[in-house]
Short mmCIF file of C-alpha atoms in Angstrom, two decimals:
data_model
loop_
_atom_site.label_atom_id
_atom_site.label_comp_id
_atom_site.label_asym_id
_atom_site.label_seq_id
_atom_site.Cartn_x
_atom_site.Cartn_y
_atom_site.Cartn_z
CA MET U 1 109.06 23.04 61.86
CA PRO U 2 106.85 25.16 59.54
CA ALA U 3 103.31 24.22 58.50
CA LEU U 4 102.51 23.70 54.81
CA SER U 5 98.76 24.15 55.41
CA PRO U 6 96.38 25.15 58.20
CA THR U 7 95.54 21.49 58.87
CA MET U 8 99.13 20.20 58.95
CA THR U 9 100.22 18.93 62.37
CA GLU U 10 103.42 17.05 61.51
CA GLY U 11 105.76 16.28 58.63
CA GLY U 12 109.12 14.84 57.65
CA ILE U 13 112.59 16.13 56.82
CA ALA U 14 113.33 15.15 53.22
CA ARG U 15 116.72 16.83 52.83
CA TRP U 16 119.00 19.40 54.44
CA GLU U 17 120.57 21.71 51.84
CA LYS U 18 122.99 23.32 54.33
CA GLN U 19 125.37 21.52 56.71
CA GLU U 20 126.23 22.34 60.33
CA GLY U 21 128.58 25.32 60.54
CA GLU U 22 127.70 26.50 57.01
CA ALA U 23 126.72 30.15 56.48
CA PHE U 24 123.69 31.22 54.44
CA VAL U 25 122.06 34.42 53.20
CA ALA U 26 118.40 35.42 52.91
CA GLY U 27 116.74 33.47 50.12
CA ASP U 28 119.08 30.45 50.30
CA LEU U 29 117.41 27.04 50.38
CA LEU U 30 117.83 25.53 53.86
CA LEU U 31 115.87 22.27 53.67
CA GLN U 32 112.98 20.37 52.12
CA ILE U 33 110.06 19.21 54.23
CA GLU U 34 107.36 16.78 53.15
CA THR U 35 103.98 15.37 54.10
CA ASP U 36 101.83 12.67 52.56
CA LYS U 37 100.30 15.36 50.27
CA ALA U 38 103.08 17.78 49.34
CA GLN U 39 106.77 18.65 49.47
CA MET U 40 108.03 22.19 50.01
CA ASP U 41 111.35 24.07 50.03
CA VAL U 42 112.14 26.18 53.09
CA GLU U 43 114.18 29.32 52.41
CA ALA U 44 116.18 31.42 54.86
CA GLN U 45 114.47 34.66 55.88
CA ASP U 46 117.72 36.32 57.10
CA ASP U 47 121.48 35.87 56.90
CA GLY U 48 123.03 33.48 59.42
CA VAL U 49 124.87 30.27 60.26
CA LEU U 50 123.41 26.78 60.69
CA VAL U 51 124.75 25.84 64.15
CA LYS U 52 123.08 22.51 64.90
CA ILE U 53 120.68 20.14 63.08
CA LEU U 54 118.30 18.48 65.58
CA ALA U 55 115.99 16.68 63.09
CA PRO U 56 118.19 14.77 60.61
CA GLU U 57 117.29 13.86 57.04
CA GLY U 58 114.65 11.15 56.89
CA ALA U 59 113.07 12.10 60.21
CA GLN U 60 109.30 11.50 60.18
CA ASN U 61 106.36 12.62 62.30
CA VAL U 62 108.09 15.87 63.28
CA ARG U 63 105.45 18.04 64.93
CA VAL U 64 104.78 21.55 63.65
CA ASN U 65 106.58 24.29 65.64
CA SER U 66 109.00 21.80 67.17
CA VAL U 67 112.70 22.77 67.02
CA ILE U 68 114.47 21.10 64.09
CA ALA U 69 117.67 23.19 64.02
CA ILE U 70 119.54 26.01 65.75
CA VAL U 71 120.80 29.03 63.79
CA ALA U 72 122.84 32.06 64.79
CA GLU U 73 123.94 35.33 63.29
CA GLU U 74 127.41 35.68 61.85
CA GLY U 75 129.82 36.92 64.52
CA ASP U 76 127.93 35.29 67.41
CA ASP U 77 130.00 33.30 69.92
CA ILE U 78 128.75 29.86 68.90
CA ALA U 79 130.81 28.18 71.66
CA SER U 80 128.76 29.95 74.33
CA ILE U 81 125.36 28.85 72.91
CA ASP U 82 123.46 26.51 75.24
CA ILE U 83 122.34 24.01 72.62
CA GLY U 84 120.70 21.77 75.22
CA ALA U 85 118.37 24.49 76.46
CA LEU U 86 117.47 25.68 72.98
CA SER U 87 116.77 22.17 71.73
CA LYS U 88 113.94 21.50 74.21
CA GLN U 89 110.73 20.90 72.33
CA PRO U 90 107.90 23.40 73.13
CA GLU U 91 105.29 20.69 73.73
CA ALA U 92 102.56 23.11 74.79
CA GLU U 93 102.97 25.15 71.60
CA ALA U 94 102.92 22.02 69.44
CA GLU U 95 99.77 20.75 71.16
CA LYS U 96 98.17 24.16 70.62
CA VAL U 97 98.90 23.96 66.87
CA GLU U 98 97.53 20.43 66.70
CA LYS U 99 94.28 21.45 68.43
CA LYS U 100 93.94 24.42 66.06
CA ALA U 101 94.37 22.12 63.06
CA GLU U 102 91.72 19.74 64.42
CA ALA U 103 89.33 22.68 64.84
CA VAL U 104 89.93 23.75 61.23
CA GLU U 105 89.21 20.20 60.03
CA LYS U 106 85.96 20.03 62.05
CA LYS U 107 84.85 23.39 60.67
CA ALA U 108 85.59 22.24 57.10
CA ASP U 109 83.59 19.04 57.68
CA ALA U 110 80.68 21.10 59.00
CA VAL U 111 80.75 23.35 55.92
CA GLU U 112 80.81 20.32 53.58
CA THR U 113 77.83 18.80 55.43
CA LYS U 114 75.90 22.07 55.17
CA VAL U 115 76.65 22.35 51.43
CA ALA U 116 75.55 18.76 50.85
CA LYS U 117 72.25 19.38 52.66
CA THR U 118 71.69 22.57 50.65
CA GLU U 119 72.33 20.77 47.36
CA LYS U 120 69.99 17.96 48.35
CA LYS U 121 67.30 20.48 49.28
CA ALA U 122 67.79 22.30 45.97
CA GLU U 123 67.34 19.04 44.06
CA LYS U 124 64.02 18.39 45.76
CA ALA U 125 62.73 21.97 45.61
CA PRO U 126 60.41 22.69 42.66
CA SER U 127 61.17 25.51 40.21
CA SER U 128 60.09 28.92 41.50
CA GLY U 129 58.92 29.95 38.05
CA LEU U 130 61.52 32.74 37.90
CA SER U 131 63.78 32.83 34.85
CA SER U 132 66.87 34.83 33.99
CA PRO U 133 66.66 37.19 30.97
CA ALA U 134 68.94 34.89 28.96
CA ALA U 135 66.70 31.91 29.80
CA GLU U 136 63.56 33.85 28.78
CA PHE U 137 65.15 34.80 25.45
CA THR U 138 66.15 31.18 24.75
CA ILE U 139 62.63 29.96 25.64
CA HIS U 140 60.94 32.44 23.28
CA ALA U 141 63.53 31.98 20.52
CA ASN U 142 62.86 28.24 20.48
CA HIS U 143 59.06 28.53 21.01
CA ILE U 144 58.97 26.22 24.05
CA ALA U 145 55.34 25.72 25.04
CA ASN U 146 55.96 23.77 28.28
CA ALA U 147 58.54 26.12 29.82
CA ALA U 148 56.88 25.66 33.24
CA GLU U 149 58.29 22.11 33.37
CA ILE U 150 61.93 23.31 33.25
CA GLU U 151 63.66 22.69 36.58
CA GLY U 152 65.83 25.61 37.64
CA THR U 153 69.25 25.12 39.20
CA GLY U 154 69.89 28.76 40.02
CA PRO U 155 69.38 30.53 43.37
CA LYS U 156 65.94 29.80 44.82
CA GLY U 157 65.17 27.53 41.88
CA ARG U 158 65.69 30.21 39.25
CA VAL U 159 65.76 28.90 35.67
CA LEU U 160 69.05 29.64 33.92
CA LYS U 161 69.93 29.54 30.24
CA GLY U 162 71.83 26.28 30.73
CA ASP U 163 68.68 24.69 32.20
CA VAL U 164 66.75 25.61 29.04
CA LEU U 165 69.43 24.20 26.74
CA GLN U 166 69.58 20.99 28.79
CA PHE U 167 65.77 20.75 28.63
CA LEU U 168 65.94 21.05 24.84
CA LYS U 169 68.79 18.58 24.53
CA ALA U 170 66.89 16.01 26.60
CA GLY U 171 63.99 16.18 24.12
CA LYS U 172 61.45 17.24 26.77
CA ALA U 173 60.49 20.50 25.08
CA VAL U 174 57.17 20.89 23.28
CA ILE U 175 57.83 23.24 20.36
CA SER U 176 54.94 25.41 19.23
CA LYS U 177 56.11 27.56 16.30
CA PRO U 178 53.67 30.12 14.85
CA GLU U 179 52.56 29.48 11.29
CA ILE U 180 54.22 31.75 8.74
CA THR U 181 52.21 32.83 5.70
CA LYS U 182 54.35 32.35 2.61
CA PRO U 183 53.88 34.26 -0.66
CA ALA U 184 52.22 32.28 -3.42
CA ALA U 185 55.15 32.68 -5.82
CA SER U 186 58.00 32.02 -3.41
CA LYS U 187 60.95 30.09 -4.73
CA PRO U 188 61.97 26.88 -2.96
CA VAL U 189 64.46 27.34 -0.13
CA ALA U 190 67.45 25.03 -0.13
CA LYS U 191 67.63 23.04 3.10
CA ALA U 192 70.91 23.03 4.95
CA PRO U 193 72.38 19.56 5.46
CA SER U 194 71.70 18.11 8.90
CA SER U 195 74.71 18.03 11.19
CA GLY U 196 73.28 15.28 13.37
CA ASN U 197 73.46 17.52 16.46
CA ALA U 198 69.98 18.37 17.72
CA GLU U 199 71.35 21.05 20.04
CA LEU U 200 73.10 23.03 17.25
CA PRO U 201 70.10 25.16 16.12
CA PHE U 202 69.43 26.24 19.69
CA LEU U 203 73.08 27.09 20.33
CA VAL U 204 73.33 29.09 17.09
CA GLN U 205 70.27 31.14 18.03
CA SER U 206 71.92 32.05 21.32
CA LEU U 207 75.22 33.29 19.82
CA GLU U 208 76.20 36.95 19.74
CA PRO U 209 75.71 38.73 16.36
CA SER U 210 79.46 39.41 16.09
CA VAL U 211 80.16 35.68 16.48
CA LEU U 212 77.57 34.83 13.84
CA ARG U 213 79.13 37.34 11.42
CA HIS U 214 82.56 35.80 12.00
CA LEU U 215 81.20 32.30 11.38
CA ALA U 216 79.53 33.52 8.19
CA GLN U 217 82.82 35.01 6.97
CA VAL U 218 84.66 31.76 7.70
CA GLU U 219 82.02 29.78 5.80
CA LEU U 220 82.21 32.16 2.82
CA ALA U 221 86.00 31.87 2.79
CA LYS U 222 85.68 28.10 2.41
CA ARG U 223 83.55 28.61 -0.73
CA SER U 224 85.72 31.36 -2.23
CA VAL U 225 88.45 31.47 -4.88
CA VAL U 226 90.40 34.74 -5.20
CA VAL U 227 92.54 35.66 -8.21
CA GLN U 228 94.65 38.77 -8.83
CA VAL U 229 94.04 40.34 -12.23
CA PRO U 230 96.42 42.79 -13.96
CA ALA U 231 94.26 45.88 -14.40
CA THR U 232 96.50 48.60 -15.82
CA ARG U 233 94.99 48.32 -19.32
CA LEU U 234 91.50 47.92 -17.85
CA VAL U 235 91.74 51.15 -15.87
CA GLN U 236 93.21 53.03 -18.83
CA LEU U 237 90.39 51.82 -21.08
CA VAL U 238 87.71 52.97 -18.63
CA LYS U 239 89.34 56.39 -18.23
CA ALA U 240 89.61 56.86 -22.00
CA ASN U 241 85.94 56.03 -22.70
CA ARG U 242 83.28 58.12 -21.02
CA GLY U 243 80.33 56.07 -19.81
CA MET U 244 82.32 52.83 -19.64
CA THR U 245 82.64 51.26 -16.17
CA VAL U 246 84.63 48.47 -14.57
CA ASP U 247 81.35 46.80 -13.54
CA ALA U 248 80.18 46.72 -17.17
CA LEU U 249 83.42 45.05 -18.31
CA ALA U 250 83.22 42.65 -15.35
CA ALA U 251 79.61 41.71 -16.19
CA ARG U 252 80.63 41.08 -19.82
CA ALA U 253 83.56 38.91 -18.62
CA ILE U 254 81.22 36.94 -16.32
CA ALA U 255 78.72 36.37 -19.15
CA LEU U 256 81.42 35.07 -21.51
CA ALA U 257 82.91 32.90 -18.75
CA LEU U 258 79.50 31.30 -18.08
CA GLN U 259 79.35 30.24 -21.74
CA GLN U 260 82.58 28.27 -21.30
CA VAL U 261 81.94 26.77 -17.85
CA LYS U 262 79.32 24.07 -17.33
CA VAL U 263 76.75 25.67 -15.02
CA GLU U 264 72.97 25.76 -14.97
CA GLY U 265 71.88 28.96 -16.72
CA ASN U 266 73.95 31.79 -18.16
CA GLY U 267 72.34 35.01 -16.93
CA VAL U 268 74.26 37.71 -15.03
CA GLY U 269 72.65 39.66 -12.21
CA VAL U 270 73.51 42.47 -9.80
CA VAL U 271 72.54 43.25 -6.21
CA THR U 272 69.84 45.94 -6.07
CA ASP U 273 69.62 48.83 -3.63
CA GLY U 274 67.09 46.75 -1.70
CA SER U 275 69.58 43.85 -1.29
CA LYS U 276 67.76 41.74 -3.86
CA VAL U 277 69.01 40.25 -7.12
CA ALA U 278 68.06 41.58 -10.54
CA GLU U 279 69.15 40.03 -13.83
CA VAL U 280 70.87 42.30 -16.39
CA ALA U 281 69.62 41.79 -19.94
CA GLY U 282 72.13 41.45 -22.77
CA ALA U 283 75.23 40.98 -20.63
CA ALA U 284 76.86 38.85 -23.33
CA SER U 285 75.64 40.71 -26.42
CA ALA U 286 74.87 44.39 -25.73
CA SER U 287 77.54 47.06 -26.16
CA VAL U 288 79.56 47.87 -23.06
CA LEU U 289 78.09 51.38 -22.87
CA ASP U 290 74.54 50.01 -23.05
CA LEU U 291 75.51 47.36 -20.49
CA ALA U 292 76.71 50.05 -18.06
CA GLN U 293 73.29 51.75 -18.28
CA ALA U 294 71.46 48.43 -17.89
CA ILE U 295 73.43 47.68 -14.69
CA LYS U 296 72.56 51.10 -13.28
CA GLN U 297 68.85 50.59 -13.99
CA ALA U 298 68.84 47.04 -12.59
CA ARG U 299 70.37 48.19 -9.29
CA SER U 300 67.64 50.74 -8.74
CA GLY U 301 64.83 48.45 -9.85
CA PRO U 302 63.00 45.44 -8.37
CA ALA U 303 64.24 41.87 -8.11
CA SER U 304 63.99 39.87 -11.33
CA GLY U 305 65.17 36.67 -12.99
CA ARG U 306 67.24 33.74 -11.73
CA PRO U 307 70.81 34.55 -12.89
CA ALA U 308 73.56 31.95 -12.76
CA ALA U 309 76.09 34.48 -11.43
CA VAL U 310 75.68 37.72 -9.50
CA LEU U 311 78.05 40.70 -9.58
CA ALA U 312 78.25 42.08 -6.04
CA GLY U 313 80.25 44.84 -4.39
CA GLU U 314 82.79 44.25 -1.66
CA ASN U 315 81.23 43.09 1.65
CA VAL U 316 77.81 42.74 -0.04
CA PHE U 317 76.30 39.25 0.13
CA THR U 318 72.63 38.33 0.32
CA PRO U 319 70.79 35.05 0.95
CA ASP U 320 69.24 35.45 -2.51
CA THR U 321 72.59 34.91 -4.22
CA LEU U 322 73.54 31.63 -2.49
CA PRO U 323 73.35 28.73 -3.02
CA ASP U 324 71.48 29.08 -6.34
CA ALA U 325 74.03 31.39 -7.99
CA ALA U 326 77.74 32.07 -7.95
CA VAL U 327 78.76 35.44 -6.53
CA VAL U 328 81.53 37.45 -8.21
CA VAL U 329 83.12 40.31 -6.26
CA VAL U 330 85.38 42.67 -8.23
CA GLY U 331 87.52 44.76 -5.90
CA ALA U 332 88.77 48.28 -6.40
CA PRO U 333 92.00 48.79 -8.37
CA TYR U 334 95.16 49.17 -6.29
CA ALA U 335 98.91 49.45 -6.86
CA SER U 336 101.02 46.35 -6.48
CA VAL U 337 104.76 45.63 -6.56
CA SER U 338 106.66 42.37 -6.44
CA ALA U 339 108.53 41.24 -3.35
CA ALA U 340 111.88 41.90 -5.07
CA GLU U 341 110.83 45.43 -6.05
CA ALA U 342 109.56 46.12 -2.53
CA SER U 343 112.87 44.92 -1.06
CA ALA U 344 114.86 47.10 -3.50
CA ALA U 345 112.72 50.13 -2.64
CA MET U 346 113.30 49.50 1.08
CA ASP U 347 117.07 49.22 0.57
CA SER U 348 117.09 52.43 -1.45
CA ALA U 349 115.13 54.28 1.24
CA LEU U 350 117.50 53.04 3.96
CA ASN U 351 120.54 54.09 1.90
CA ASP U 352 119.06 57.55 1.42
CA LEU U 353 118.38 57.79 5.14
CA LEU U 354 121.95 56.77 6.00
CA GLY U 355 123.45 58.95 3.27
CA VAL U 356 124.99 55.99 1.47
CA SER U 357 125.31 56.31 -2.29
CA THR U 358 125.18 53.14 -4.39
CA SER U 359 126.34 53.35 -7.99
CA SER U 360 124.58 50.08 -8.85
CA ALA U 361 121.14 51.34 -7.83
CA GLN U 362 118.56 50.74 -10.52
CA PRO U 363 115.55 53.01 -11.06
CA SER U 364 112.50 51.43 -9.46
CA LYS U 365 109.78 50.23 -11.75
CA GLN U 366 106.38 51.85 -11.64
CA ALA U 367 103.91 49.88 -9.54
CA SER U 368 101.39 47.91 -11.59
CA THR U 369 97.65 48.22 -11.06
CA VAL U 370 95.73 45.08 -10.11
CA ILE U 371 92.27 44.10 -8.90
CA ASP U 372 91.19 41.13 -6.80
CA VAL U 373 88.33 39.04 -8.17
CA ARG U 374 86.60 36.74 -5.71
CA VAL U 375 84.23 34.00 -6.86
CA ILE U 376 81.96 32.34 -4.29
CA SER U 377 80.14 29.12 -5.11
CA ASN U 378 78.95 25.95 -3.40
CA SER U 379 81.04 24.07 -5.98
CA PRO U 380 84.83 24.62 -5.64
CA THR U 381 85.27 23.35 -9.22
CA VAL U 382 82.85 25.92 -10.61
CA ALA U 383 84.42 28.72 -8.53
CA SER U 384 87.94 27.89 -9.76
CA ALA U 385 86.87 27.59 -13.42
CA LEU U 386 84.89 30.86 -13.37
CA ALA U 387 87.72 32.72 -11.61
CA ALA U 388 90.27 31.57 -14.22
CA LYS U 389 88.03 32.52 -17.18
CA ILE U 390 87.10 35.92 -15.72
CA LYS U 391 90.78 36.68 -15.09
CA GLY U 392 91.60 35.85 -18.71
CA PHE U 393 88.92 38.19 -20.09
CA LEU U 394 89.66 41.10 -17.73
CA SER U 395 93.39 40.83 -18.46
CA ASN U 396 92.52 41.58 -22.11
CA PRO U 397 89.74 44.19 -21.78
CA GLU U 398 89.87 45.09 -25.49
CA LEU U 399 88.16 41.78 -26.22
CA LEU U 400 85.13 42.88 -24.16
CA THR U 401 84.36 46.15 -25.92
CA PHE U 402 82.34 44.87 -28.90
#
């Protein structure tokens, strides 16, 4: 009778999978044994024959290491086996196993008692005043003035980061933030809506920068509308006119779109080299060549104005552009083909590779040039309307060159 655990002393026979006289090979299931806590399959370790079952199905309180069956190797003279002698229960061995199991149980009880006393002592012991680096950072980041009152749960009463967060969540912290001198002409900062979770600011401050960047990208994606604009004519127009730029045509398209969409203000700005926002004068009225120069000067100059929309490069977003203004990102031109054209090109390439000639093959069309325009705004309605208008103007760039 095998033991399912170090503390098992007896069990039951749930089912015999082999019958008396039946042969088996290594890995075959011989029987199922059970206790009040578990049930386990017993597999054969070697090839053999089940000669005699001594503990039938349903037998209970079968002691560990007692004989429950007799097996033999194939080819043995089963008739000469003394079943009576082999079936005697090794009482001394079984008692030895039982005493060993009792010793294991007593040792486990002693360990549990020692752990309980240690936990009780730790609860009563005052904080040692030591803090982990993560806990120190969280304390300073949240300007906790009464950090000495935080009870540590770490080794020797050490204060862990979780202890600080729990201290904040419980409302026991006394916050002492240093006063920040604000410029006299600072513009009002829009307050973020309260989430109702007092622990959120402290958790956000403790996040890794990569996690914060990912969360920022997810939040921007929720505010974004992306449209694909045919740009073949746009690129040709820029190449044919020296001094004309895609940014200048995009700024003109944004200015005209703002006149047709209900938003507060109608100025167009760009992101400066110092990651600020500067308004571009005459975006809706100046010539495109003059507008290209004005954009270049604005990017190298100081922050100015409060534009309603800001033209930004890819992966360039600043706190100054949201939530007061919509952000328009015009991507770089790239070649695009339809799904049908891509499938036909793939079939043609495979036929060439296999040396198969197809008389019905059609010449592939030249890939069209497109650009992606992304509009970011706190208002989904404004973002969708601006994106649609900007797409219409950039699809017909000749209308922007007055």
